């Protein structure tokens, strides 16, 4: 019975691929995916610094939701960011990209963020490519691990993980410089 179902599915798939109503785009997408499977995956190690600035006249992150009460670290506070990614911890070092996304205080028991972030690279080998991070960031811990759930450009179909280490943090303002070591598998 299982072989009958597989046969039926393969016949249907063949009709879809060979359909005269298809515009060719679907065929190109399928052939791109099949070509990627034939190429070998590689793992890249990226190292950079994330500058999250909430204070001053030109902050790179702003609070967009505040459920009320408490300070900057209260449960539910949500921030939008467009942070510089640099090759060194000093803000004057070369900017290689932007971290754009949302993070929110997601724990009632510890200082932990839910991070939904795109790291877009604008310089060097990965210019025009990006990686997507979606994960939990208990930012008071020394090193945090978050998953890479996808990417674009050279990082299409990417997966991997990012290790974050706080290089500098101002507890009063929330300003931070975070060192990232990212290990990403891609084609």
Short mmCIF file of C-alpha atoms in Angstrom, two decimals:
data_model
loop_
_atom_site.label_atom_id
_atom_site.label_comp_id
_atom_site.label_asym_id
_atom_site.label_seq_id
_atom_site.Cartn_x
_atom_site.Cartn_y
_atom_site.Cartn_z
CA UNK A 1 0.00 0.00 0.00
CA UNK A 2 2.85 2.40 0.83
CA UNK A 3 4.44 1.82 -2.57
CA UNK A 4 1.12 2.68 -4.25
CA UNK A 5 1.03 6.02 -2.39
CA UNK A 6 4.64 6.82 -3.34
CA UNK A 7 3.88 5.95 -6.97
CA UNK A 8 0.81 8.22 -6.94
CA UNK A 9 2.74 11.10 -5.38
CA UNK A 10 5.56 10.76 -7.93
CA UNK A 11 3.03 10.79 -10.82
CA UNK A 12 1.35 13.94 -9.44
CA UNK A 13 4.72 15.63 -8.93
CA UNK A 14 5.71 14.74 -12.52
CA UNK A 15 2.50 16.30 -13.87
CA UNK A 16 3.20 19.48 -11.92
CA UNK A 17 6.76 19.69 -13.22
CA UNK A 18 5.76 18.97 -16.81
CA UNK A 19 2.58 21.04 -16.78
CA UNK A 20 2.17 23.34 -19.80
CA UNK A 21 0.57 25.89 -17.44
CA UNK A 22 3.74 26.37 -15.42
CA UNK A 23 5.61 29.61 -16.17
CA UNK A 24 9.13 28.24 -15.83
CA UNK A 25 9.83 30.00 -12.52
CA UNK A 26 8.82 26.92 -10.56
CA UNK A 27 11.18 24.79 -12.68
CA UNK A 28 14.07 27.21 -12.02
CA UNK A 29 13.40 27.13 -8.26
CA UNK A 30 13.37 23.30 -8.23
CA UNK A 31 16.57 23.09 -10.30
CA UNK A 32 18.27 25.63 -7.95
CA UNK A 33 17.33 23.52 -4.92
CA UNK A 34 18.52 20.31 -6.60
CA UNK A 35 21.82 21.98 -7.58
CA UNK A 36 22.37 23.11 -3.98
CA UNK A 37 21.95 19.54 -2.78
CA UNK A 38 24.74 18.46 -5.13
CA UNK A 39 27.15 21.12 -3.84
CA UNK A 40 28.85 20.57 -0.55
CA UNK A 41 27.98 22.62 2.48
CA UNK A 42 30.60 24.71 4.19
CA UNK A 43 30.78 26.24 7.63
CA UNK A 44 31.82 29.87 8.01
CA UNK A 45 32.91 31.53 11.24
CA UNK A 46 31.95 35.21 11.49
CA UNK A 47 33.24 37.49 14.24
CA UNK A 48 31.89 41.00 14.85
CA UNK A 49 30.55 43.43 17.45
CA UNK A 50 26.95 44.55 17.89
CA UNK A 51 26.44 48.14 19.16
CA UNK A 52 23.02 48.51 20.83
CA UNK A 53 22.59 52.15 21.92
CA UNK A 54 19.40 53.19 23.74
CA UNK A 55 20.65 56.55 25.05
CA UNK A 56 21.61 59.88 23.48
CA UNK A 57 20.23 61.95 20.61
CA UNK A 58 20.56 59.20 17.98
CA UNK A 59 19.79 55.85 19.62
CA UNK A 60 20.07 52.73 17.47
CA UNK A 61 17.36 51.00 19.51
CA UNK A 62 14.09 52.38 20.88
CA UNK A 63 11.41 51.04 23.18
CA UNK A 64 8.23 50.47 21.15
CA UNK A 65 6.08 48.69 23.77
CA UNK A 66 6.03 49.34 27.50
CA UNK A 67 3.29 47.52 29.40
CA UNK A 68 3.71 49.96 32.29
CA UNK A 69 5.47 50.00 35.61
CA UNK A 70 9.05 49.09 36.33
CA UNK A 71 12.14 50.16 34.47
CA UNK A 72 13.86 49.28 31.24
CA UNK A 73 14.21 45.60 32.25
CA UNK A 74 10.50 44.97 32.99
CA UNK A 75 8.71 41.97 31.52
CA UNK A 76 7.08 42.79 28.18
CA UNK A 77 9.22 45.80 27.26
CA UNK A 78 9.85 45.55 23.53
CA UNK A 79 12.53 47.30 21.47
CA UNK A 80 13.15 47.86 17.76
CA UNK A 81 16.77 48.18 16.64
CA UNK A 82 18.95 49.10 13.70
CA UNK A 83 22.37 48.50 15.28
CA UNK A 84 25.80 48.75 13.70
CA UNK A 85 27.88 45.59 13.31
CA UNK A 86 31.59 46.40 13.41
CA UNK A 87 34.86 44.48 13.09
CA UNK A 88 36.06 45.73 16.50
CA UNK A 89 34.53 46.75 19.83
CA UNK A 90 35.10 50.46 19.23
CA UNK A 91 32.23 52.21 17.41
CA UNK A 92 34.78 53.92 15.13
CA UNK A 93 35.95 50.61 13.61
CA UNK A 94 34.69 49.54 10.19
CA UNK A 95 30.94 48.92 9.97
CA UNK A 96 30.34 45.63 8.16
CA UNK A 97 26.57 45.46 8.51
CA UNK A 98 23.42 46.15 10.49
CA UNK A 99 21.46 44.20 13.08
CA UNK A 100 17.80 44.93 12.43
CA UNK A 101 14.91 43.51 14.34
CA UNK A 102 12.95 43.29 17.54
CA UNK A 103 13.87 42.10 21.00
CA UNK A 104 11.65 41.89 24.07
CA UNK A 105 11.95 41.13 27.76
CA UNK A 106 10.42 37.65 27.66
CA UNK A 107 11.06 36.22 31.13
CA UNK A 108 9.43 37.05 34.44
CA UNK A 109 12.12 35.24 36.43
CA UNK A 110 15.42 36.41 34.86
CA UNK A 111 16.81 38.99 32.46
CA UNK A 112 16.18 37.22 29.17
CA UNK A 113 15.22 38.52 25.76
CA UNK A 114 13.35 37.00 22.86
CA UNK A 115 15.49 38.00 19.85
CA UNK A 116 14.09 38.19 16.33
CA UNK A 117 16.97 39.64 14.39
CA UNK A 118 18.42 39.92 10.89
CA UNK A 119 22.19 40.47 10.59
CA UNK A 120 22.60 42.11 7.19
CA UNK A 121 26.15 42.34 5.84
CA UNK A 122 27.05 45.41 3.77
CA UNK A 123 30.82 45.02 3.33
CA UNK A 124 33.32 42.36 2.35
CA UNK A 125 32.83 38.81 1.20
CA UNK A 126 29.25 38.56 2.52
CA UNK A 127 28.04 41.95 1.22
CA UNK A 128 24.33 41.65 0.34
CA UNK A 129 23.81 38.50 2.40
CA UNK A 130 22.07 38.13 5.75
CA UNK A 131 21.42 35.63 8.52
CA UNK A 132 18.27 35.32 10.62
CA UNK A 133 18.35 34.69 14.36
CA UNK A 134 15.35 33.67 16.43
CA UNK A 135 16.00 32.67 20.00
CA UNK A 136 16.28 33.31 23.70
CA UNK A 137 19.04 35.58 24.99
CA UNK A 138 19.54 35.51 28.79
CA UNK A 139 21.77 38.59 28.51
CA UNK A 140 23.20 38.58 32.05
CA UNK A 141 24.95 35.24 31.38
CA UNK A 142 28.54 35.39 30.16
CA UNK A 143 27.94 33.51 26.88
CA UNK A 144 24.59 32.90 25.23
CA UNK A 145 23.76 30.64 22.30
CA UNK A 146 21.04 31.44 19.77
CA UNK A 147 20.04 29.54 16.62
CA UNK A 148 20.52 30.68 13.04
CA UNK A 149 17.22 29.81 11.35
CA UNK A 150 17.91 30.98 7.81
CA UNK A 151 19.52 33.54 5.59
CA UNK A 152 19.73 35.22 2.20
CA UNK A 153 22.33 35.58 -0.54
CA UNK A 154 25.38 33.45 0.22
CA UNK A 155 23.58 32.29 3.36
CA UNK A 156 20.45 30.98 1.62
CA UNK A 157 19.25 27.85 3.47
CA UNK A 158 21.67 28.68 6.31
CA UNK A 159 21.60 27.09 9.72
CA UNK A 160 23.92 27.30 12.67
CA UNK A 161 24.34 29.15 15.92
CA UNK A 162 25.51 32.47 17.30
CA UNK A 163 27.46 32.85 20.53
CA UNK A 164 26.97 36.25 22.17
CA UNK A 165 29.28 37.67 24.86
CA UNK A 166 28.68 41.08 26.41
CA UNK A 167 31.83 43.14 25.90
CA UNK A 168 30.49 46.30 27.60
CA UNK A 169 27.17 47.14 29.30
CA UNK A 170 25.78 50.27 30.98
CA UNK A 171 23.15 49.06 33.44
CA UNK A 172 21.58 52.54 33.77
CA UNK A 173 20.95 53.18 30.06
CA UNK A 174 20.88 49.65 28.66
CA UNK A 175 23.58 50.55 26.11
CA UNK A 176 25.67 47.52 25.22
CA UNK A 177 28.42 46.28 22.96
CA UNK A 178 28.11 42.56 22.33
CA UNK A 179 30.75 40.33 20.75
CA UNK A 180 29.34 37.71 18.36
CA UNK A 181 30.96 34.52 17.14
CA UNK A 182 28.67 33.03 14.52
CA UNK A 183 29.05 29.55 13.04
CA UNK A 184 26.86 29.16 9.98
CA UNK A 185 26.48 26.26 7.54
CA UNK A 186 25.60 27.25 3.99
CA UNK A 187 26.15 26.26 0.38
#
